[in-house]
mmCIF file of C-alpha atoms and ligand atoms in Angstrom:
data_model
loop_
_atom_site.group_PDB
_atom_site.id
_atom_site.type_symbol
_atom_site.label_atom_id
_atom_site.label_comp_id
_atom_site.label_asym_id
_atom_site.label_seq_id
_atom_site.Cartn_x
_atom_site.Cartn_y
_atom_site.Cartn_z
ATOM 1 C CA MET A 72 1.129 -25.294 -10.866
ATOM 2 C CA LYS A 73 -1.006 -22.354 -9.668
ATOM 3 C CA SER A 74 -4.414 -22.114 -11.365
ATOM 4 C CA ASN A 75 -5.855 -18.945 -12.918
ATOM 5 C CA LYS A 76 -8.945 -19.211 -10.745
ATOM 6 C CA ASP A 77 -10.580 -16.000 -9.527
ATOM 7 C CA TYR A 78 -10.055 -16.251 -5.757
ATOM 8 C CA TRP A 79 -11.754 -12.944 -4.930
ATOM 9 C CA LYS A 80 -15.282 -12.828 -3.569
ATOM 10 C CA ALA A 81 -16.705 -9.326 -3.287
ATOM 11 C CA GLN A 82 -19.065 -10.316 -0.425
ATOM 12 C CA ASP A 83 -16.187 -11.741 1.689
ATOM 13 C CA TYR A 84 -14.252 -8.568 1.034
ATOM 14 C CA THR A 85 -17.118 -6.355 2.199
ATOM 15 C CA LEU A 86 -17.580 -8.456 5.362
ATOM 16 C CA HIS A 87 -13.956 -9.093 6.395
ATOM 17 C CA ALA A 88 -12.016 -6.214 4.845
ATOM 18 C CA ASN A 89 -14.301 -3.157 4.782
ATOM 19 C CA PHE A 90 -11.445 -1.151 6.371
ATOM 20 C CA VAL A 91 -9.497 -1.206 3.065
ATOM 21 C CA SER A 92 -11.566 1.615 1.543
ATOM 22 C CA ALA A 93 -12.559 3.143 4.871
ATOM 23 C CA LEU A 94 -8.888 3.810 5.769
ATOM 24 C CA ALA A 95 -7.916 5.303 2.412
ATOM 25 C CA GLN A 96 -8.011 8.968 3.516
ATOM 26 C CA GLU A 97 -4.270 9.622 3.083
ATOM 27 C CA VAL A 98 -4.000 8.219 -0.432
ATOM 28 C CA MET A 99 -7.235 9.994 -1.423
ATOM 29 C CA GLN A 100 -5.896 13.296 -0.082
ATOM 30 C CA ASP A 101 -2.683 12.720 -2.046
ATOM 31 C CA LEU A 102 -4.732 12.084 -5.186
ATOM 32 C CA ALA A 103 -7.053 15.084 -4.705
ATOM 33 C CA PRO A 104 -9.105 14.237 -7.832
ATOM 34 C CA ARG A 105 -10.363 17.222 -9.831
ATOM 35 C CA ARG A 106 -13.386 17.738 -12.066
ATOM 36 C CA GLY A 107 -12.742 16.667 -15.657
ATOM 37 C CA GLU A 108 -9.633 14.594 -14.903
ATOM 38 C CA LYS A 109 -9.188 11.136 -16.411
ATOM 39 C CA ILE A 110 -7.998 8.681 -13.743
ATOM 40 C CA LEU A 111 -6.930 5.042 -13.972
ATOM 41 C CA ASP A 112 -7.658 3.035 -10.799
ATOM 42 C CA ILE A 113 -5.327 -0.001 -10.609
ATOM 43 C CA GLY A 114 -6.764 -2.908 -8.618
ATOM 44 C CA CYS A 115 -10.139 -1.175 -8.420
ATOM 45 C CA GLY A 116 -11.680 -4.014 -6.397
ATOM 46 C CA ASP A 117 -15.396 -3.542 -5.778
ATOM 47 C CA GLY A 118 -15.242 0.033 -7.127
ATOM 48 C CA GLU A 119 -15.924 1.843 -3.855
ATOM 49 C CA LEU A 120 -13.030 4.294 -4.209
ATOM 50 C CA GLY A 121 -13.588 4.633 -7.968
ATOM 51 C CA ALA A 122 -17.161 5.719 -7.243
ATOM 52 C CA PHE A 123 -15.874 8.294 -4.745
ATOM 53 C CA ILE A 124 -13.423 9.677 -7.347
ATOM 54 C CA MET A 125 -16.275 9.931 -9.857
ATOM 55 C CA GLU A 126 -18.314 11.925 -7.312
ATOM 56 C CA GLN A 127 -15.499 14.524 -7.390
ATOM 57 C CA GLY A 128 -16.216 15.006 -11.117
ATOM 58 C CA ALA A 129 -13.369 12.907 -12.572
ATOM 59 C CA THR A 130 -13.744 10.123 -15.138
ATOM 60 C CA VAL A 131 -12.542 6.729 -13.897
ATOM 61 C CA LEU A 132 -11.401 3.556 -15.589
ATOM 62 C CA GLY A 133 -10.940 0.761 -13.059
ATOM 63 C CA ILE A 134 -8.897 -2.329 -13.857
ATOM 64 C CA ASP A 135 -8.629 -5.488 -11.783
ATOM 65 C CA SER A 136 -7.481 -9.037 -12.456
ATOM 66 C CA SER A 137 -10.620 -10.377 -10.727
ATOM 67 C CA ALA A 138 -13.764 -10.690 -12.873
ATOM 68 C CA ASN A 139 -15.846 -10.958 -9.666
ATOM 69 C CA PHE A 140 -14.587 -7.566 -8.522
ATOM 70 C CA VAL A 141 -15.029 -5.984 -11.964
ATOM 71 C CA GLU A 142 -18.656 -7.160 -12.076
ATOM 72 C CA THR A 143 -19.279 -5.564 -8.661
ATOM 73 C CA ALA A 144 -17.596 -2.302 -9.727
ATOM 74 C CA LEU A 145 -19.696 -2.193 -12.928
ATOM 75 C CA ARG A 146 -22.892 -2.746 -10.924
ATOM 76 C CA ARG A 147 -21.836 0.244 -8.826
ATOM 77 C CA GLY A 148 -21.621 2.346 -12.004
ATOM 78 C CA VAL A 149 -17.809 2.429 -12.260
ATOM 79 C CA ASN A 150 -16.387 1.823 -15.740
ATOM 80 C CA ALA A 151 -14.144 -1.181 -15.157
ATOM 81 C CA ARG A 152 -12.590 -4.103 -16.972
ATOM 82 C CA VAL A 153 -10.516 -7.188 -16.264
ATOM 83 C CA GLU A 154 -6.867 -6.396 -16.929
ATOM 84 C CA ASP A 155 -3.506 -7.091 -15.278
ATOM 85 C CA ALA A 156 -1.916 -3.691 -14.589
ATOM 86 C CA GLN A 157 1.518 -5.184 -15.368
ATOM 87 C CA ASN A 158 0.395 -5.556 -19.004
ATOM 88 C CA ILE A 159 -1.391 -2.244 -19.701
ATOM 89 C CA LEU A 160 -0.567 -0.550 -23.011
ATOM 90 C CA PHE A 161 -1.979 2.994 -22.640
ATOM 91 C CA GLU A 162 -0.008 5.944 -24.082
ATOM 92 C CA ASP A 163 -0.245 9.479 -22.579
ATOM 93 C CA GLU A 164 -3.907 8.928 -21.646
ATOM 94 C CA PHE A 165 -4.374 9.663 -17.956
ATOM 95 C CA ASP A 166 -4.033 12.712 -15.693
ATOM 96 C CA ALA A 167 -3.467 10.378 -12.746
ATOM 97 C CA VAL A 168 -2.947 6.705 -12.032
ATOM 98 C CA PHE A 169 -4.188 5.720 -8.594
ATOM 99 C CA SER A 170 -3.984 2.542 -6.532
ATOM 100 C CA ASN A 171 -4.948 1.542 -3.002
ATOM 101 C CA ALA A 172 -3.900 -1.784 -1.416
ATOM 102 C CA ALA A 173 -3.248 -3.543 -4.713
ATOM 103 C CA LEU A 174 0.324 -2.963 -5.907
ATOM 104 C CA HIS A 175 1.816 -5.391 -3.368
ATOM 105 C CA TRP A 176 0.101 -8.218 -5.320
ATOM 106 C CA MET A 177 2.146 -7.319 -8.448
ATOM 107 C CA LEU A 178 5.533 -9.004 -8.349
ATOM 108 C CA HIS A 179 6.844 -7.352 -11.565
ATOM 109 C CA GLN A 180 7.129 -3.849 -10.120
ATOM 110 C CA GLU A 181 9.639 -2.511 -12.699
ATOM 111 C CA LYS A 182 7.417 -3.561 -15.605
ATOM 112 C CA LEU A 183 4.319 -2.190 -13.886
ATOM 113 C CA ILE A 184 5.948 1.182 -13.160
ATOM 114 C CA THR A 185 7.157 1.550 -16.766
ATOM 115 C CA ARG A 186 3.655 0.769 -18.072
ATOM 116 C CA VAL A 187 2.144 3.339 -15.683
ATOM 117 C CA PHE A 188 4.718 5.942 -16.798
ATOM 118 C CA ASN A 189 3.671 5.398 -20.421
ATOM 119 C CA ALA A 190 -0.028 5.607 -19.503
ATOM 120 C CA LEU A 191 0.327 9.072 -17.936
ATOM 121 C CA ARG A 192 0.357 12.366 -19.803
ATOM 122 C CA SER A 193 3.319 14.652 -19.137
ATOM 123 C CA GLY A 194 2.731 16.234 -15.697
ATOM 124 C CA GLY A 195 0.477 13.339 -14.668
ATOM 125 C CA ARG A 196 0.774 11.789 -11.224
ATOM 126 C CA PHE A 197 1.093 8.223 -9.896
ATOM 127 C CA VAL A 198 -0.489 8.101 -6.437
ATOM 128 C CA VAL A 199 -0.331 4.893 -4.415
ATOM 129 C CA GLU A 200 -0.854 3.271 -1.049
ATOM 130 C CA MET A 201 0.405 -0.319 -0.768
ATOM 131 C CA GLY A 202 1.927 -2.675 1.775
ATOM 132 C CA GLY A 203 5.487 -1.649 2.635
ATOM 133 C CA ASP A 204 8.530 -3.188 4.329
ATOM 134 C CA GLY A 205 7.449 -5.102 7.483
ATOM 135 C CA ASN A 206 3.793 -5.311 6.442
ATOM 136 C CA ILE A 207 1.855 -8.204 8.055
ATOM 137 C CA SER A 208 5.175 -9.612 9.299
ATOM 138 C CA LEU A 209 3.569 -11.715 12.078
ATOM 139 C CA ILE A 210 1.211 -13.290 9.535
ATOM 140 C CA CYS A 211 4.076 -13.962 7.079
ATOM 141 C CA ARG A 212 6.229 -15.469 9.847
ATOM 142 C CA THR A 213 3.402 -17.739 11.019
ATOM 143 C CA LEU A 214 2.523 -18.741 7.443
ATOM 144 C CA THR A 215 6.188 -19.663 6.890
ATOM 145 C CA GLU A 216 6.232 -21.821 10.059
ATOM 146 C CA ILE A 217 2.906 -23.589 9.571
ATOM 147 C CA LEU A 218 3.333 -24.236 5.861
ATOM 148 C CA ALA A 219 6.844 -25.621 6.545
ATOM 149 C CA GLU A 220 5.306 -28.000 9.092
ATOM 150 C CA ASN A 221 3.041 -29.167 6.220
ATOM 151 C CA GLY A 222 5.962 -29.577 3.794
ATOM 152 C CA ILE A 223 5.228 -26.334 1.875
ATOM 153 C CA ASP A 224 7.739 -23.547 1.202
ATOM 154 C CA PHE A 225 5.905 -20.217 1.681
ATOM 155 C CA ALA A 226 8.671 -18.118 0.056
ATOM 156 C CA SER A 227 8.254 -19.888 -3.275
ATOM 157 C CA ARG A 228 4.527 -19.090 -3.396
ATOM 158 C CA ASN A 229 4.484 -15.742 -1.566
ATOM 159 C CA PRO A 230 2.175 -13.565 -3.740
ATOM 160 C CA TRP A 231 3.187 -10.292 -2.044
ATOM 161 C CA ILE A 232 5.965 -7.731 -2.362
ATOM 162 C CA PHE A 233 6.425 -5.128 0.399
ATOM 163 C CA PRO A 234 9.144 -2.678 -0.712
ATOM 164 C CA THR A 235 11.170 -0.271 1.383
ATOM 165 C CA PRO A 236 10.798 3.426 0.439
ATOM 166 C CA ASP A 237 14.366 3.359 -0.975
ATOM 167 C CA GLU A 238 13.660 0.383 -3.210
ATOM 168 C CA GLN A 239 10.442 1.918 -4.531
ATOM 169 C CA ARG A 240 11.969 5.376 -5.031
ATOM 170 C CA LYS A 241 14.791 3.813 -7.095
ATOM 171 C CA ARG A 242 12.301 1.905 -9.250
ATOM 172 C CA LEU A 243 10.218 5.042 -9.864
ATOM 173 C CA GLU A 244 13.243 7.215 -10.670
ATOM 174 C CA SER A 245 14.711 4.580 -13.008
ATOM 175 C CA ALA A 246 11.450 4.673 -14.989
ATOM 176 C CA GLY A 247 11.746 8.493 -15.296
ATOM 177 C CA PHE A 248 9.432 9.663 -12.508
ATOM 178 C CA SER A 249 10.162 12.561 -10.195
ATOM 179 C CA VAL A 250 9.275 11.342 -6.689
ATOM 180 C CA VAL A 251 7.631 13.917 -4.413
ATOM 181 C CA LYS A 252 6.640 11.582 -1.574
ATOM 182 C CA CYS A 253 7.647 8.057 -0.601
ATOM 183 C CA CYS A 254 7.285 7.016 3.033
ATOM 184 C CA LEU A 255 6.348 4.183 5.397
ATOM 185 C CA ARG A 256 3.771 4.335 8.151
ATOM 186 C CA LYS A 257 2.791 1.693 10.700
ATOM 187 C CA ARG A 258 -0.990 1.229 10.748
ATOM 188 C CA PRO A 259 -2.052 -1.532 13.150
ATOM 189 C CA THR A 260 -5.535 -2.418 11.899
ATOM 190 C CA PRO A 261 -8.331 -3.955 13.989
ATOM 191 C CA LEU A 262 -10.284 -6.438 11.862
ATOM 192 C CA PRO A 263 -14.068 -6.110 11.500
ATOM 193 C CA THR A 264 -14.444 -9.894 12.049
ATOM 194 C CA ASN A 265 -11.404 -12.065 12.872
ATOM 195 C CA VAL A 266 -8.184 -13.421 11.411
ATOM 196 C CA LYS A 267 -9.952 -16.494 9.989
ATOM 197 C CA GLY A 268 -12.072 -14.112 7.899
ATOM 198 C CA TRP A 269 -8.849 -12.362 6.835
ATOM 199 C CA PHE A 270 -7.330 -15.686 5.685
ATOM 200 C CA ASP A 271 -10.534 -16.699 3.911
ATOM 201 C CA THR A 272 -10.436 -13.388 2.023
ATOM 202 C CA PHE A 273 -6.732 -13.032 1.215
ATOM 203 C CA CYS A 274 -4.971 -16.422 1.371
ATOM 204 C CA ASN A 275 -6.911 -18.622 -1.053
ATOM 205 C CA GLU A 276 -4.221 -18.244 -3.712
ATOM 206 C CA ILE A 277 -1.497 -19.396 -1.299
ATOM 207 C CA LEU A 278 -3.441 -22.496 -0.242
ATOM 208 C CA PHE A 279 -4.707 -23.279 -3.771
ATOM 209 C CA ASP A 280 -3.438 -26.888 -3.926
ATOM 210 C CA LEU A 281 -4.658 -28.059 -0.512
ATOM 211 C CA SER A 282 -7.777 -30.190 -0.072
ATOM 212 C CA ASP A 283 -10.690 -28.500 1.737
ATOM 213 C CA SER A 284 -9.784 -30.307 4.963
ATOM 214 C CA GLY A 285 -6.038 -29.568 4.565
ATOM 215 C CA ARG A 286 -6.837 -25.901 4.008
ATOM 216 C CA ASP A 287 -9.107 -25.786 7.081
ATOM 217 C CA GLU A 288 -6.378 -27.431 9.194
ATOM 218 C CA VAL A 289 -3.757 -24.896 8.080
ATOM 219 C CA ILE A 290 -6.096 -21.978 8.765
ATOM 220 C CA ASP A 291 -7.101 -23.333 12.190
ATOM 221 C CA SER A 292 -3.400 -23.729 13.120
ATOM 222 C CA MET A 293 -2.697 -20.175 11.899
ATOM 223 C CA VAL A 294 -5.535 -18.816 14.021
ATOM 224 C CA GLU A 295 -4.354 -20.618 17.172
ATOM 225 C CA ARG A 296 -0.698 -19.637 16.681
ATOM 226 C CA LEU A 297 -1.616 -15.997 16.073
ATOM 227 C CA ARG A 298 -4.204 -15.727 18.849
ATOM 228 C CA PRO A 299 -1.739 -14.890 21.689
ATOM 229 C CA LEU A 300 0.115 -12.446 19.407
ATOM 230 C CA ILE A 301 -2.660 -10.368 17.839
ATOM 231 C CA CYS A 302 -5.961 -11.060 19.628
ATOM 232 C CA SER A 303 -6.839 -8.917 22.631
ATOM 233 C CA SER A 304 -8.628 -10.258 25.730
ATOM 234 C CA ASP A 305 -11.891 -8.783 24.405
ATOM 235 C CA GLY A 306 -11.568 -10.719 21.148
ATOM 236 C CA ILE A 307 -10.382 -7.940 18.793
ATOM 237 C CA TRP A 308 -7.856 -9.122 16.181
ATOM 238 C CA THR A 309 -5.360 -6.448 15.095
ATOM 239 C CA VAL A 310 -3.101 -6.973 12.078
ATOM 240 C CA ASP A 311 0.328 -5.300 11.836
ATOM 241 C CA TYR A 312 -0.183 -3.404 8.614
ATOM 242 C CA VAL A 313 2.604 -1.091 7.360
ATOM 243 C CA ARG A 314 1.675 1.292 4.538
ATOM 244 C CA LEU A 315 3.961 2.618 1.829
ATOM 245 C CA ASN A 316 2.557 5.834 0.360
ATOM 246 C CA PHE A 317 4.093 7.467 -2.691
ATOM 247 C CA VAL A 318 3.399 10.246 -5.177
ATOM 248 C CA ALA A 319 5.466 10.384 -8.363
ATOM 249 C CA ILE A 320 5.155 12.820 -11.275
ATOM 250 C CA LYS A 321 5.869 12.170 -14.959
ATOM 251 C CA PRO A 322 7.988 15.187 -16.066
HETATM 252 C C1 LIG B 87 -2.370 -5.228 2.563
HETATM 253 O O1 LIG B 87 -3.276 -4.443 2.250
HETATM 254 O O2 LIG B 87 -1.302 -4.821 2.998
HETATM 255 C C2 LIG B 87 -2.529 -6.693 2.341
HETATM 256 C C3 LIG B 87 -3.791 -7.245 2.317
HETATM 257 C C4 LIG B 87 -3.909 -8.602 2.101
HETATM 258 C C5 LIG B 87 -2.802 -9.383 1.938
HETATM 259 C C6 LIG B 87 -1.553 -8.830 1.977
HETATM 260 C C7 LIG B 87 -1.417 -7.463 2.205
#
């Protein structure tokens, strides 16, 4: 059975995934935080975007399931606490609920969306960027192949959900939201280090029951199988990210 270990390390994230906040312009423009607003940041991570929202004069509460991330966000001066967004119990509290690159880790999307709807005041907005249909498909295909070669079924432990715009629009409308934007965008993303760093940052949960040497073997095989597909001749690794951006209003 999967453990409840905190697999996130803020330093790894800063080193191998600094693009996550750096590429958040579209979702931040969609949010357009205003002075005096009260904003919930779901999956606040190390608090970098929460701090930016605070600089615009809004009040931020960040939540994240990782205590390591919450500690880092608090050190940065962002009010944050450990909480699974799928279980929040706020009522009419927030002007906006925001999330960047976190919702695809939450497999109970209907429950999450209902809880967010309840957390917003009437007229409040739910503004999100997450992985969408086709996201990291080369990585998922290679993980499926290599784990199968090691007797492991990736599908049964896949921690990610990458919805189509239609699927997500239906979920949002069923919860009562009025959807003003919901679209996919391909965003091939060069990595600041390499795909091994990406696996070390994001795949610990998937490989949780392997020994250290078994884990290293799987990651080395992943790197070699992906090299001809996503590594350029000058050594730049580019991952096939696809973003789903949506804005939904609580009537
Ligand atoms: C993403 O941001 O799309 C993502 C990052 C890590 C793992 C899976 C998806």
